[in-house]
XYZ file of C-alpha atoms in Angstrom:
155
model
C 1.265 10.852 -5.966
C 2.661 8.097 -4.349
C 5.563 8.455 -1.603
C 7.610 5.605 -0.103
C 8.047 5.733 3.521
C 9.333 2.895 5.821
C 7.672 3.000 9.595
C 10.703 4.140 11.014
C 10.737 7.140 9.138
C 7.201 7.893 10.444
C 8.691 7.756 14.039
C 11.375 9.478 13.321
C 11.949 12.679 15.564
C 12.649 14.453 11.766
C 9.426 13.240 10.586
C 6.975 15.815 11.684
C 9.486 18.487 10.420
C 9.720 16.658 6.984
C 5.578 16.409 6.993
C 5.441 20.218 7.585
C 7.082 21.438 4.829
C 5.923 18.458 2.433
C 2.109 20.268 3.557
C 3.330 23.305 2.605
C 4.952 22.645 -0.517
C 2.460 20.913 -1.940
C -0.611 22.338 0.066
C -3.161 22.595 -2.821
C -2.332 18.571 -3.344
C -2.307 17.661 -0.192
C -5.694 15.154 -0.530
C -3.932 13.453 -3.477
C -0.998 12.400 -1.792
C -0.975 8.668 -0.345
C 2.020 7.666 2.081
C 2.932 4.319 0.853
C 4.179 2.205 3.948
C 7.069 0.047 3.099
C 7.020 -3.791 4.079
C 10.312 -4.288 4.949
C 11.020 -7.380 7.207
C 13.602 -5.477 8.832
C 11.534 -2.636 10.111
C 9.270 -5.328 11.802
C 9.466 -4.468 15.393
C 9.158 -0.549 14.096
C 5.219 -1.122 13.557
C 4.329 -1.806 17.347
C 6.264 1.097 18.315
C 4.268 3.687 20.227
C 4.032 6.416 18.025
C 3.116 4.564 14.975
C -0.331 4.022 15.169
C -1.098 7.828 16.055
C 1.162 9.486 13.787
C -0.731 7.317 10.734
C -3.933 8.558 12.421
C -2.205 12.601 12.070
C -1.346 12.377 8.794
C -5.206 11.224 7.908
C -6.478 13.833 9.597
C -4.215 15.949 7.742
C -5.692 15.134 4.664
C -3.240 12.279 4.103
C -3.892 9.081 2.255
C -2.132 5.626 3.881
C -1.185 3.209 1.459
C -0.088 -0.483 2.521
C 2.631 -1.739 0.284
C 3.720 -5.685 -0.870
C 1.287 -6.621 1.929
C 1.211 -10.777 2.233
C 5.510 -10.620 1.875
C 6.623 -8.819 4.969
C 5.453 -7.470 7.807
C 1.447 -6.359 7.464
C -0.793 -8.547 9.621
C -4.355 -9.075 9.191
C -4.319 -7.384 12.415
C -2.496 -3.865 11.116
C -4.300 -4.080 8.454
C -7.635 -3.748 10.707
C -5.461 -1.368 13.049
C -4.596 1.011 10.319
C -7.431 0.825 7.899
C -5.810 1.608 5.221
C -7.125 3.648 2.049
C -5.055 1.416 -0.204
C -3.516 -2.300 -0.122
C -0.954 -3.359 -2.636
C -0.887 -6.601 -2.692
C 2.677 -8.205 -3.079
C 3.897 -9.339 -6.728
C 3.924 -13.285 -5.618
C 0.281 -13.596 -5.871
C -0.144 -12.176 -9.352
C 2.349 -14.803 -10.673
C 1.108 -17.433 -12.175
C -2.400 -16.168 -10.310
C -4.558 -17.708 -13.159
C -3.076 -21.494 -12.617
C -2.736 -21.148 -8.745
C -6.342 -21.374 -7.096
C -4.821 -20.822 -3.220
C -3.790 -17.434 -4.638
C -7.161 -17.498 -6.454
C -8.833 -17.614 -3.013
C -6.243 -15.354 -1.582
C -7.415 -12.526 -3.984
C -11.067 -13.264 -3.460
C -11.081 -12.312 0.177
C -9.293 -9.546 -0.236
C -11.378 -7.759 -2.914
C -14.209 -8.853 -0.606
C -12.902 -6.726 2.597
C -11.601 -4.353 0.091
C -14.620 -3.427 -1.560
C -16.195 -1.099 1.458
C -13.008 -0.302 3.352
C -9.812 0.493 0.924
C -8.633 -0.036 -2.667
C -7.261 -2.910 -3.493
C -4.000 -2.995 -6.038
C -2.400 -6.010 -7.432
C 1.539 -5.509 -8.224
C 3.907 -7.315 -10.258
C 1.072 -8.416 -13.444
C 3.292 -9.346 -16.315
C 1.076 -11.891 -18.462
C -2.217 -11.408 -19.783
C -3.801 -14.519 -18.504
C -3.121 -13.331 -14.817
C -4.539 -10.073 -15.713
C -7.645 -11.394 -17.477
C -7.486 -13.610 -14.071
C -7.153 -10.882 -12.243
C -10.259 -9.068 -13.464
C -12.455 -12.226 -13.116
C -11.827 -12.100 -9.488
C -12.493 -8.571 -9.151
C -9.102 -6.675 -8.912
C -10.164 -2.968 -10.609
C -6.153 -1.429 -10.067
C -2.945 -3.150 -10.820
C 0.549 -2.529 -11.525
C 3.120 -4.472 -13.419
C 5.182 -5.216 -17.216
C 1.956 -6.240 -18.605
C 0.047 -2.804 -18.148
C 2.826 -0.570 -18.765
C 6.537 -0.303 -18.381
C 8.249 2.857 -16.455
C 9.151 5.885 -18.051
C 10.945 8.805 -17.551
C 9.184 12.059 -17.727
């Protein structure tokens, strides 16, 4: 299970509360649940906040997985991404668009699924045509999300 959180609700005094009973409601689940860290541009300056680093660090220790989400759009650097170390990076929807005509984007993916491939999973949003998939595999992306592989639906 994926859960959305933006970094300032992970600094939040009413985070730690809102962990605790998240651990305890779904305790027997806990190592399947991956804290998806929003990229917006707004919460920028909320990622070099003191508490940020350590409370990501917590909630692995806790059995926590930390997802990076629409990383190469907002605020992710090459450098959090080192920092952080995440278990999963989603890359952003603009590079699987048009991916199999665009070779910067080609080379984008490349590197990547090349740090990727010992550190964290690598998953490609936004795939909507089948030559961008087909791309897609070619370079080595194994996870993706988007029109193309499957449409939401309610449960």
């Amino acid at each position: 299970m994926f859960i959305n959180l933006f970094p300032s609700t992970i600094v939040a005094d009413h985070f730690l509360p809102f962990m605790d009973t998240l651990k305890q409601e779904f305790l027997p689940f806990r190592h399947r649940i991956v804290l998806e860290i929003n990229e917006s541009v707004n919460e920028g300056r909320v990622w070099n906040h003191p508490l940020f680093i350590p409370r990501i660090r917590d909630l692995r220790e806790e059995g926590f997985f930390i997802a990076l989400d629409d990383v190469g759009e907002g605020t992710t650097t090459l450098r959090k991404i080192v920092e952080i170390s995440p278990d999963f990076i989603k890359i952003d929807r603009f590079f699987s668009k048009d991916l199999s005509g665009c070779t910067k984007k080609q080379k984008v993916i490349r590197l990547l699924v090349e740090y990727c491939q010992d550190t964290s999973g690598l998953i490609l949003e936004g795939i909507e045509r089948e030559e961008d998939f087909l791309q897609a595999l070619r370079l080595g992306v194994k996870v993706g999300q988007g029109f193309f592989l499957g449409k939401p639906e309610r449960l």
